[in-house]
Amino acid sequence: MNDRAQIPSQLLLTLGALRDKAMAADSLNALAFSMANDAYPLLRFRQALVLAERAGGQFELLCVSGLAKPQEDSPYLVWLRRAAPWLAGRLSSAAPTWLARSELDAPPEVSDGWAEWWPEGAWCVPMHGKNGQRLGLVLFLLEQPVQENLVPLMQGLFQTWAYCWSALSGQGRLKGWRPSRKQLLVALAVAALLLLVPVRQTALAPAEIVSRHAQIISSPIDGVIAQMQVRPNQPVEAGTPLFTLDETTLRNRAEVLRKEVAVADAELIAASQRAFDNPQSKNELTVLTGKAQQRRSELSGVLAQLGRTQVVAPGPGVAVYSDPNDWIGKPVVTGERILLVADPAQPAMLVQLPVADAIALEAGAPVTLYLTAYPLQPLHGKILETSYQARLNDESVVAYRLLVSIEDGKGGEDTPRRLGLHGTAKLYGERVVLGYYLLRRPIAAARAWLGW
């Protein structure tokens, strides 16, 4: 006992150093090694053991003083696994407890090993977390009890050990819960049953409100657009002027052809008069007559083109195009699309379904459209037709084109059915099990990558 006596200043320095080592530990094994070895200058124990308590009241040996890694199959550790639960049952409080072999009525399987491997007593220091749950035990094997004046001084060190143990083992976050084998099997069975739940296959795709009855207005001749006579989304009636092509070139050409016709007629008249006196002039009559007819045909063609420079609406509807400034002064060719005349009373959804998101869809499948401008007023409809092949759309995405009816909503320009509104369409396919719904795209990607 005399070699244990230390002056208070040295004792405080030693306790402070032990607390610093505990706080610096980066793992539970490092902490256990410090607990089992660094307290020797204070207690002069024969051996120290650090045991972690597991589920079911069992204990796992973390560290033995003087050993880097104990042999788990040694007779000593086999006996220790039986003795640790019995020792833990003798602790009536969270405070350190002195247990002496002579004072305890230990069963033979415990007392025999104690007499063989341990000294007379063991100082048991339980480690508890913040929630009061016991984390483990620290056993100091001593020949006689610890000095009474040393016990209160070491309480701070034991609290530091318990705090670090709780932090490093995650007790403060997960409270040390670990699922049992039975719980894991039940969870797997529930997950397997959930994968068999039938759900409806769905897909999302961009969509736009268009008209089911829309007429394409194209350029009737080659030329330059001189004026757009309607504004975008302007209502029109049959015969309403839509746009005008520049007539300057055609009028100049017509004027030249008129003069050429007059010249050809004059030459034909002159040749006819000469034919009375000169028989050779009769041969020129056929050539000059054909030339005059050719000039008249060319003039008729130019005049017909002048009549088509003014394009009118073929029927009632709404003029659909982007901006007049995009077209004024732009050269166009025959058949080039300029605008649409759409009937707003027959709206529909135009859905661009990307190939990567495509699901099996049939005509009549339900569709819900969530408009960007009216997110709380979804529109419902059914698929009317689908494109046979996927094509590159304006966003450079290969997609199928789907035309969908609109079955609800009110008409009018300022309602959710207004032409040109965009949104996201949700398409509903056939019912499949949840497992297929979740794994469809990963399976497709794996098949494309592996070549199954």
Coordinates of N, CA and C in Angstrom, one line a residue, residues 26 64 70 76 93 123 143 169 171 199 234 236 262 297 339 372 387 394 398 401 407 416 429 435 443 446:
D26 N -9.9 7.6 -30.8 CA -10.6 7.7 -32.0 C -11.5 6.5 -32.3
V64 N -7.5 -6.7 -22.6 CA -6.9 -7.2 -21.4 C -5.5 -6.5 -21.2
P70 N -6.3 -10.7 -27.2 CA -6.4 -12.0 -26.5 C -6.9 -13.1 -27.4
Y76 N -9.1 -19.5 -20.3 CA -9.3 -18.4 -19.4 C -10.5 -17.5 -20.0
S93 N -25.8 -1.2 -8.0 CA -25.9 0.2 -8.3 C -24.9 0.6 -9.4
W123 N -12.3 -5.1 -8.4 CA -13.0 -3.8 -8.3 C -13.8 -3.6 -9.6
E143 N -5.4 -7.4 -4.9 CA -5.3 -8.2 -3.8 C -6.1 -7.7 -2.6
S169 N -19.3 4.5 -29.3 CA -20.2 3.4 -29.7 C -21.5 3.8 -30.3
Q171 N -24.0 5.3 -28.9 CA -25.2 5.1 -28.0 C -26.1 6.3 -28.0
V199 N -49.5 -2.1 -58.5 CA -49.6 -0.6 -58.7 C -49.8 -0.3 -60.2
Q234 N -54.7 35.8 -82.6 CA -55.9 36.7 -83.0 C -57.0 35.8 -83.6
V236 N -59.8 34.8 -86.2 CA -60.0 35.1 -87.6 C -61.2 34.4 -88.1
A262 N -47.3 43.1 -126.5 CA -47.6 44.1 -127.4 C -46.6 44.0 -128.6
S297 N -49.2 33.5 -122.3 CA -49.2 32.5 -121.3 C -48.3 32.9 -120.1
L339 N -47.9 29.7 -90.5 CA -48.7 29.7 -89.3 C -49.8 28.6 -89.4
T372 N -48.5 24.3 -66.1 CA -47.5 25.1 -65.3 C -48.2 26.3 -64.8
S387 N -47.9 8.0 -82.2 CA -47.1 7.9 -83.4 C -46.5 6.5 -83.4
D394 N -38.3 19.2 -80.8 CA -37.6 20.5 -80.8 C -36.5 20.6 -79.8
V398 N -35.4 12.2 -78.5 CA -36.2 11.2 -79.3 C -37.4 10.8 -78.5
R401 N -45.0 10.8 -80.2 CA -46.0 11.9 -80.2 C -47.4 11.2 -79.9
E407 N -61.3 16.0 -71.5 CA -62.7 15.7 -71.2 C -63.4 16.6 -70.2
P416 N -58.1 27.1 -68.4 CA -57.0 26.1 -68.5 C -56.9 25.4 -69.9
G429 N -50.5 3.5 -67.4 CA -50.5 2.3 -68.2 C -51.2 1.1 -67.4
G435 N -42.5 -4.4 -57.5 CA -41.1 -4.7 -57.8 C -40.7 -4.4 -59.2
I443 N -33.5 -2.6 -64.9 CA -33.4 -3.9 -65.7 C -33.1 -3.5 -67.2
A446 N -29.6 -2.4 -67.5 CA -28.7 -3.6 -67.4 C -28.7 -4.4 -68.7

